PDB file of C-alpha atoms in Angstrom:
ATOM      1  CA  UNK A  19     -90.099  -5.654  46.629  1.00 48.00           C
ATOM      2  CA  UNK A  20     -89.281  -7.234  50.156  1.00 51.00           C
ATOM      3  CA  UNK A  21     -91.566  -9.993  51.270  1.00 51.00           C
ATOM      4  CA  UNK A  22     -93.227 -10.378  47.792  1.00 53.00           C
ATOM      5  CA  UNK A  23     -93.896 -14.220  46.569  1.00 51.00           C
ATOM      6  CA  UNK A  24     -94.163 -15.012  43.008  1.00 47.00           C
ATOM      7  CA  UNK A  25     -94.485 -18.094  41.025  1.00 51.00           C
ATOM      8  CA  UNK A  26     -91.854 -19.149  38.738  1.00 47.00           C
ATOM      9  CA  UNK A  27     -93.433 -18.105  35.778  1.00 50.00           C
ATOM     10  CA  UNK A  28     -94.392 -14.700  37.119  1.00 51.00           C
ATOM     11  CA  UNK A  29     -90.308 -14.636  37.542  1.00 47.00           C
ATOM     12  CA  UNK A  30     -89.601 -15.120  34.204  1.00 47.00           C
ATOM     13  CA  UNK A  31     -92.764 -12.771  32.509  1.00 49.00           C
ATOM     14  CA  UNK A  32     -91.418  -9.852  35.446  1.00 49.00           C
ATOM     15  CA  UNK A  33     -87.809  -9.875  33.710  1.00 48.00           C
ATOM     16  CA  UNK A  34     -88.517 -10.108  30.418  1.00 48.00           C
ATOM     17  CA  UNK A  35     -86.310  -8.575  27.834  1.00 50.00           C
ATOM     18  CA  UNK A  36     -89.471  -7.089  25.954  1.00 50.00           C
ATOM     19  CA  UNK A  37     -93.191  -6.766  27.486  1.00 49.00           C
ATOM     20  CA  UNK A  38     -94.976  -9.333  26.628  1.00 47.00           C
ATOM     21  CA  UNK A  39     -92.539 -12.099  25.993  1.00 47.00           C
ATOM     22  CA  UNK A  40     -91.794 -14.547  28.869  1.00 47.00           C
ATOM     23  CA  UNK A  41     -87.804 -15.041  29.202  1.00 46.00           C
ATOM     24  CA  UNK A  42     -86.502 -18.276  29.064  1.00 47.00           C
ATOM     25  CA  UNK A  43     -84.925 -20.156  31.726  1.00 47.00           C
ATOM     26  CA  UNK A  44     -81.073 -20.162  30.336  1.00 50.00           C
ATOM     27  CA  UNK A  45     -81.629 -16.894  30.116  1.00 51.00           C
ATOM     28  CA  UNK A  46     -82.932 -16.007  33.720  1.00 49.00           C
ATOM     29  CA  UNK A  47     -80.828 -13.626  36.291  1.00 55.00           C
ATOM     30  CA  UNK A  48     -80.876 -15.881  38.944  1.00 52.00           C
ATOM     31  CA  UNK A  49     -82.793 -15.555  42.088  1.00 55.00           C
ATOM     32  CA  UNK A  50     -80.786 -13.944  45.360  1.00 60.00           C
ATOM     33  CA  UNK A  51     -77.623 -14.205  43.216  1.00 63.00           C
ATOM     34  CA  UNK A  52     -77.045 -17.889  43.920  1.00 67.00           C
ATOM     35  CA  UNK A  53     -76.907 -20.903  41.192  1.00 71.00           C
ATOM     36  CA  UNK A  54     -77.331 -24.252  41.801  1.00 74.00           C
ATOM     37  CA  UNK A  55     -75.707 -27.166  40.112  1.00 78.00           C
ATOM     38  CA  UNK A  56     -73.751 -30.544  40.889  1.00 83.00           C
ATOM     39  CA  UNK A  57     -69.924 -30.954  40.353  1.00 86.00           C
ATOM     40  CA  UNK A  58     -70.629 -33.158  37.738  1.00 86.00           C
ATOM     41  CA  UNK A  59     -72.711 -30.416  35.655  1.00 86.00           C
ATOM     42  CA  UNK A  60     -69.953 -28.257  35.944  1.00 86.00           C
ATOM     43  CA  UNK A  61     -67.442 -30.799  34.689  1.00 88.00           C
ATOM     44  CA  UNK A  62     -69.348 -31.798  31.465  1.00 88.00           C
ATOM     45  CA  UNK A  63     -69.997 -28.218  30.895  1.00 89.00           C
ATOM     46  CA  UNK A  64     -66.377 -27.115  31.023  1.00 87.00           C
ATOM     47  CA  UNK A  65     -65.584 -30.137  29.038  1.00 89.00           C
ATOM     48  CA  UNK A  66     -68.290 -29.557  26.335  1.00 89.00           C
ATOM     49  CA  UNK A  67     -67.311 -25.688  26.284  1.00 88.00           C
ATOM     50  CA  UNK A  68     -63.249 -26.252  25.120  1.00 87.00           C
ATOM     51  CA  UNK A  69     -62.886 -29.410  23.203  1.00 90.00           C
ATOM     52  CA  UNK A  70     -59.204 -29.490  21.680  1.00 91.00           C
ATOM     53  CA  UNK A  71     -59.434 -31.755  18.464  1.00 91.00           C
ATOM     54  CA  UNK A  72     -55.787 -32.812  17.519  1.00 91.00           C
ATOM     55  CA  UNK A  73     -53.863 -32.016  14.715  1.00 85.00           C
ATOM     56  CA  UNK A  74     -54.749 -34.817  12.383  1.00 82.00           C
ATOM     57  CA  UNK A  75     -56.085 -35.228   9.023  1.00 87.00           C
ATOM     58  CA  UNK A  76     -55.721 -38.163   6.344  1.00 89.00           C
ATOM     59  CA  UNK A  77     -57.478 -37.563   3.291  1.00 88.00           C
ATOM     60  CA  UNK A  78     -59.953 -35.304   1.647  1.00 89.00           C
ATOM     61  CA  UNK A  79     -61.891 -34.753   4.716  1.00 89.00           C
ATOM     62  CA  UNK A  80     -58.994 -33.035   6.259  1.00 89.00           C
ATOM     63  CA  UNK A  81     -59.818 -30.261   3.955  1.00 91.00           C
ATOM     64  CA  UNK A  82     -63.200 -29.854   4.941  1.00 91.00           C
ATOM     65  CA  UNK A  83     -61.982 -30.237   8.236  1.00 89.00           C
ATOM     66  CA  UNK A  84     -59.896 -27.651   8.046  1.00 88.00           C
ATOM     67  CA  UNK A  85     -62.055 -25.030   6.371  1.00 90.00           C
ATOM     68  CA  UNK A  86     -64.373 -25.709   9.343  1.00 88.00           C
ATOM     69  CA  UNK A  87     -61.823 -24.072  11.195  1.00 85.00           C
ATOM     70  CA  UNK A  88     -61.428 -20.892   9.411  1.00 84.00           C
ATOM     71  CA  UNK A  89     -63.423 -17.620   9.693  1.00 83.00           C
ATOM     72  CA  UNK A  90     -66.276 -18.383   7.470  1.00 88.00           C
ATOM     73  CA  UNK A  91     -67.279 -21.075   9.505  1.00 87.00           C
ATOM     74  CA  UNK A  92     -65.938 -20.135  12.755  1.00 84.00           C
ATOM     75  CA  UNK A  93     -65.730 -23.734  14.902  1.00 85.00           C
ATOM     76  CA  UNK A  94     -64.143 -21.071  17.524  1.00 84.00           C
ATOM     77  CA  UNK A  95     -68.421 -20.508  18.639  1.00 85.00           C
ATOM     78  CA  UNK A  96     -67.974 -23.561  20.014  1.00 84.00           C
ATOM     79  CA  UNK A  97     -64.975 -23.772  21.606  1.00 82.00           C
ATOM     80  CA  UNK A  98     -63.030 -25.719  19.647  1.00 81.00           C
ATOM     81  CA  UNK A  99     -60.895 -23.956  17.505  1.00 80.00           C
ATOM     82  CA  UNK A 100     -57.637 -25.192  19.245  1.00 85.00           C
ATOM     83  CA  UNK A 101     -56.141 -27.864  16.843  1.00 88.00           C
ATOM     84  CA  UNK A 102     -53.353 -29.595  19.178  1.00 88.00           C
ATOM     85  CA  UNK A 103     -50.238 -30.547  17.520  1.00 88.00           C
ATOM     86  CA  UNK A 104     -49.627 -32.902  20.303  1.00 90.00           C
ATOM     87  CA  UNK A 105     -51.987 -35.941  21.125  1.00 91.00           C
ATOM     88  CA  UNK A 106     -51.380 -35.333  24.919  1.00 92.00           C
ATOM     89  CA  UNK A 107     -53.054 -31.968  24.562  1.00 91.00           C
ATOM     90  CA  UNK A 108     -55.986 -33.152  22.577  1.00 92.00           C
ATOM     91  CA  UNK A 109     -59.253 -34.633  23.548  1.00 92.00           C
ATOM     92  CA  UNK A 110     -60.929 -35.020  20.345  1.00 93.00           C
ATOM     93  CA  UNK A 111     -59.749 -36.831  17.769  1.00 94.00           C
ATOM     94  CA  UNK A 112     -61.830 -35.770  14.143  1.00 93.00           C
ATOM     95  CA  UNK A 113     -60.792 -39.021  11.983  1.00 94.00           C
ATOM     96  CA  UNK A 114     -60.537 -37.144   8.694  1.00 93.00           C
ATOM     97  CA  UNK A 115     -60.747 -39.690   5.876  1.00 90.00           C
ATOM     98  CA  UNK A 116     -59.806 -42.830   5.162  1.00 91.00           C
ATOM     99  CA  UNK A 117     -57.535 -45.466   7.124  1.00 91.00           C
ATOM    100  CA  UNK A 118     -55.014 -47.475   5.309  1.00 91.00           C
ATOM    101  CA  UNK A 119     -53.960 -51.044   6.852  1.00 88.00           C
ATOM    102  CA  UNK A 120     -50.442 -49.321   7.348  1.00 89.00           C
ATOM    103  CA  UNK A 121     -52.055 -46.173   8.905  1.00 90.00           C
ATOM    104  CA  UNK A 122     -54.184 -47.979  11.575  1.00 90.00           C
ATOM    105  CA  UNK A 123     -51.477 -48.292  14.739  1.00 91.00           C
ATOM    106  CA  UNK A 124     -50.411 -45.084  14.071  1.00 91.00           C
ATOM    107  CA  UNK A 125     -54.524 -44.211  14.715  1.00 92.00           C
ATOM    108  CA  UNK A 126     -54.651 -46.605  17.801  1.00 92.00           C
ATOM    109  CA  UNK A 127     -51.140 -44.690  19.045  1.00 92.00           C
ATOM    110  CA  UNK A 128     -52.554 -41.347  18.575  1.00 93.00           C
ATOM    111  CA  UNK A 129     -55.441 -42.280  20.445  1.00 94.00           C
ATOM    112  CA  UNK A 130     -53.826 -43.580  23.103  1.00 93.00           C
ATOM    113  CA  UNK A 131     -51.979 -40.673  23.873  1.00 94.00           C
ATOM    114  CA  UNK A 132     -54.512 -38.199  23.938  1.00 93.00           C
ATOM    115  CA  UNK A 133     -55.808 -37.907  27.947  1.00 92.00           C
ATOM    116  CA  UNK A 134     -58.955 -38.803  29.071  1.00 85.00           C
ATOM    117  CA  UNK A 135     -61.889 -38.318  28.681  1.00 92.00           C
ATOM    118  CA  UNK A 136     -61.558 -38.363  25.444  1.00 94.00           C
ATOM    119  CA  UNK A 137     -64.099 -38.399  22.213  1.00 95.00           C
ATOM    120  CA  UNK A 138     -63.404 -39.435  18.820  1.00 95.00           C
ATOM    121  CA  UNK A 139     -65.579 -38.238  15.454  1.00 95.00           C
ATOM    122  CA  UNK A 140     -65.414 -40.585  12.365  1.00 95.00           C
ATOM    123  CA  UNK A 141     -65.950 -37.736  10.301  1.00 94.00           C
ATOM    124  CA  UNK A 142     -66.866 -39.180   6.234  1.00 92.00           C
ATOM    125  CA  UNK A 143     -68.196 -42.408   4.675  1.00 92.00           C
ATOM    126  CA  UNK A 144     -64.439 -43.196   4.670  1.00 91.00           C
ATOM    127  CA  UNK A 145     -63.688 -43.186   8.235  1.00 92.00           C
ATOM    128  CA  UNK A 146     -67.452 -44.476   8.939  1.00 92.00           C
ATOM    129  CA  UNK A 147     -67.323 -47.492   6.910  1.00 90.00           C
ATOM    130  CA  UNK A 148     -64.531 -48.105   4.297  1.00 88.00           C
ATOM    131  CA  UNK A 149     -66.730 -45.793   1.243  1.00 87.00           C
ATOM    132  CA  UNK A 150     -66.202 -46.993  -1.789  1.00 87.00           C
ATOM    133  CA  UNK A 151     -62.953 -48.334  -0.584  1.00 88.00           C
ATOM    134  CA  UNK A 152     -64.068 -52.630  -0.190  1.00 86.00           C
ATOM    135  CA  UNK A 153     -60.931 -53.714  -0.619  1.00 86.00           C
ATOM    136  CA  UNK A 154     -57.788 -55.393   1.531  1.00 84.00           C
ATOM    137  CA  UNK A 155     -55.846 -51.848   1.860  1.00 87.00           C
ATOM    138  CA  UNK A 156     -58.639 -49.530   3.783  1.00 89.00           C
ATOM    139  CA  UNK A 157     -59.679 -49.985   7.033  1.00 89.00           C
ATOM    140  CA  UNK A 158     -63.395 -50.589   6.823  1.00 90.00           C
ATOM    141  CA  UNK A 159     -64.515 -48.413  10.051  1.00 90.00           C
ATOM    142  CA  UNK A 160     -62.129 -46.493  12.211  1.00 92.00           C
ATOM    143  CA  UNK A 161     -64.621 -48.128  15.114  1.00 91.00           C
ATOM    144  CA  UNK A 162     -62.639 -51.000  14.248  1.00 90.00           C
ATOM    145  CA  UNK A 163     -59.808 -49.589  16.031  1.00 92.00           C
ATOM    146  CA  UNK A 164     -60.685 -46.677  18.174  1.00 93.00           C
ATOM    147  CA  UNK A 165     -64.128 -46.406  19.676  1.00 95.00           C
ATOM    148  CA  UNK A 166     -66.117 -43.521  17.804  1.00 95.00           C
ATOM    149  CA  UNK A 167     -68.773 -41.200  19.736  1.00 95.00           C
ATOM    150  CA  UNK A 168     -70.329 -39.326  16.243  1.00 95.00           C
ATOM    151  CA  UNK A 169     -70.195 -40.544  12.945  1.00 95.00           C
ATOM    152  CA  UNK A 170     -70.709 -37.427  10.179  1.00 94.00           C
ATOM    153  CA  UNK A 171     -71.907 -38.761   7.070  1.00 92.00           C
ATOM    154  CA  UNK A 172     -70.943 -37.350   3.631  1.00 90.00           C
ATOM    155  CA  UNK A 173     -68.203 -37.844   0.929  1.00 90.00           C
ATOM    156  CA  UNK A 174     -66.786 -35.366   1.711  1.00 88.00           C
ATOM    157  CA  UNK A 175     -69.150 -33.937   4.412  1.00 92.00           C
ATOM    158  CA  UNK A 176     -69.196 -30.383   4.133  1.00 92.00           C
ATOM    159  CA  UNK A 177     -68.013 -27.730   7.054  1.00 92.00           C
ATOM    160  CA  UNK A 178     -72.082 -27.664   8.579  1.00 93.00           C
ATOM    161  CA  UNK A 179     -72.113 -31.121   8.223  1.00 93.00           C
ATOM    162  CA  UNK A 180     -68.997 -31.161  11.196  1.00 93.00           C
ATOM    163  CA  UNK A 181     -70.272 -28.502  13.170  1.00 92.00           C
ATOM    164  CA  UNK A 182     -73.324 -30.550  13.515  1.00 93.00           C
ATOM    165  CA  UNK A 183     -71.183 -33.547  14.658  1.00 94.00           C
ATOM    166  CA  UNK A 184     -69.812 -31.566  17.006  1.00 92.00           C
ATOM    167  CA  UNK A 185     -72.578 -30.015  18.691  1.00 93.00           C
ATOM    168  CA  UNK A 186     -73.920 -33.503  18.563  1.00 94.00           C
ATOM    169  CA  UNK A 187     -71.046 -34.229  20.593  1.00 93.00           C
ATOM    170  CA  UNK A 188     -70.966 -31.598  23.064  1.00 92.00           C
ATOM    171  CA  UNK A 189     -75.085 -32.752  23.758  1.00 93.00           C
ATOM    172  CA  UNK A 190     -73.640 -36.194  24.861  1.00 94.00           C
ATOM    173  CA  UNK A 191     -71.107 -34.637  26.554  1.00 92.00           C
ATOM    174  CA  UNK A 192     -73.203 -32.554  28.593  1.00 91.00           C
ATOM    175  CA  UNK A 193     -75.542 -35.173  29.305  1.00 90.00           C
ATOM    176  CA  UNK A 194     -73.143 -37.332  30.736  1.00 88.00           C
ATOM    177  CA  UNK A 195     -73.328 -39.995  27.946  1.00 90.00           C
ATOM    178  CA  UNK A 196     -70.434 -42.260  28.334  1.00 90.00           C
ATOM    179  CA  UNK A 197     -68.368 -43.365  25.934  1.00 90.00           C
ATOM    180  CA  UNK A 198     -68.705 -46.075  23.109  1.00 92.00           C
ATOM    181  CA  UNK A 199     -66.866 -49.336  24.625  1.00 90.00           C
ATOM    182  CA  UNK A 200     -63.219 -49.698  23.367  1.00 90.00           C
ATOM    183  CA  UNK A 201     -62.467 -52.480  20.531  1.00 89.00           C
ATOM    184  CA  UNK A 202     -59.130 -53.122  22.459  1.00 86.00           C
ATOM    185  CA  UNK A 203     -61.357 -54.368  24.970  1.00 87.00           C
ATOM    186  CA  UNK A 204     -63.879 -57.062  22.884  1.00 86.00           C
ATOM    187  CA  UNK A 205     -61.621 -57.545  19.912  1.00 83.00           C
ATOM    188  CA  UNK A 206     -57.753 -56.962  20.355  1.00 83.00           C
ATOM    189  CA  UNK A 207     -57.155 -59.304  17.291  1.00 82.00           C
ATOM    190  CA  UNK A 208     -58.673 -57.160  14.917  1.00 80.00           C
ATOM    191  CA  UNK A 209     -57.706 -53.946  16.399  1.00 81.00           C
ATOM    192  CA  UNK A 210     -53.748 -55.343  15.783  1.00 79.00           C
ATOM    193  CA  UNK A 211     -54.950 -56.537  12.345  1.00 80.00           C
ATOM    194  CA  UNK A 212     -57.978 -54.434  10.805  1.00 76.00           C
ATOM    195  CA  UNK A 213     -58.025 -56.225   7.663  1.00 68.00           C
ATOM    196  CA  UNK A 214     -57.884 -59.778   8.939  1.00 65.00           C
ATOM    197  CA  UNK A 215     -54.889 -60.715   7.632  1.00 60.00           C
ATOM    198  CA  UNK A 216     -55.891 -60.115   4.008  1.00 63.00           C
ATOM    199  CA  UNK A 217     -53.610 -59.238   1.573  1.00 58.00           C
ATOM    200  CA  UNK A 218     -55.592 -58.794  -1.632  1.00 56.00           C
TER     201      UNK A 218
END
């Protein structure tokens, strides 16, 4: 037990949970007690691990939305069952259905509130792209006014279909993927006016 070498996989097939299987690398005690990592690991993984969506829902989606976050479904596996009634507590925003032309700033405020880093899911065809709403009174894209990290398709996309988005998320999270570039940024005009100006 002293002075013995062993390869890495000899590590993992030694502790195995069950003879015969080889134990994975997630899984591993580590060797001499110590674990390696770089700040930056640890950041993303704290931030992946407790994602606070905030308190916001705007159509049908917020249903689904909200069923996600009861016990059937249980969004509290992956950390983020903490729906923040404040935007300065929240860093996900979950755009729930679709955004009317009078709703829009009050999207933009929220968002600009919340504290960075911060991550927003269009979550529905309504949010993504307008749905079947092609007309003058629905935004068509909430990318149009906040930048958006996952889209989650569906009309309305069920409870799996979320959780999916947001372990989507947390992947790009934890691989350091940064975020989408802000439409403030490229195209303040349109951000102020989503619909161009058009009335009918």
């Amino acid at each position: 037990m002293g002075n013995e070498l062993y390869r890495i996989e000899d590590f993992f097939t030694i502790n195995a949970t069950r003879p015969g299987d080889a134990q994975s690398i997630m899984s591993a005690s580590p060797v001499g007690g110590v674990i390696t990592t770089t700040i930056d690991n640890l950041a993303n993984w704290g931030r992946k691990s407790s994602l606070w969506p905030a308190l916001f829902g705007l159509a049908c989606c917020a249903i689904e939305m909200m069923a996600t976050g009861g016990a059937r479904f249980d969004m509290a596996r992956f950390g983020s069952e903490v729906f923040r009634a404040s935007p300065r507590q929240a860093d996900l925003m979950i755009v729930a259905g679709r955004v009317s032309a009078k709703m829009a700033p009050a999207v933009r405020q929220i968002y600009e509130q919340m504290p960075g880093p911060k991550w927003v899911i269009a979550m529905g065809a309504c949010a993504s792209c307008g749905g079947v709403f092609n007309n003058y009174a629905i935004v068509q894209g909430v990318d149009m006014i906040v930048p958006v990290d996952v889209y989650v398709a569906g009309c309305p996309p069920n409870p799996e279909a979320l959780l999916e988005g947001i372990q989507i998320l947390q992947k790009k999270i934890m691989a350091g993927v940064p975020n989408p570039p802000d439409p403030m940024n490229y195209a303040p005009e349109v951000v102020r006016d989503p619909n161009f100006g058009r009335t009918r």
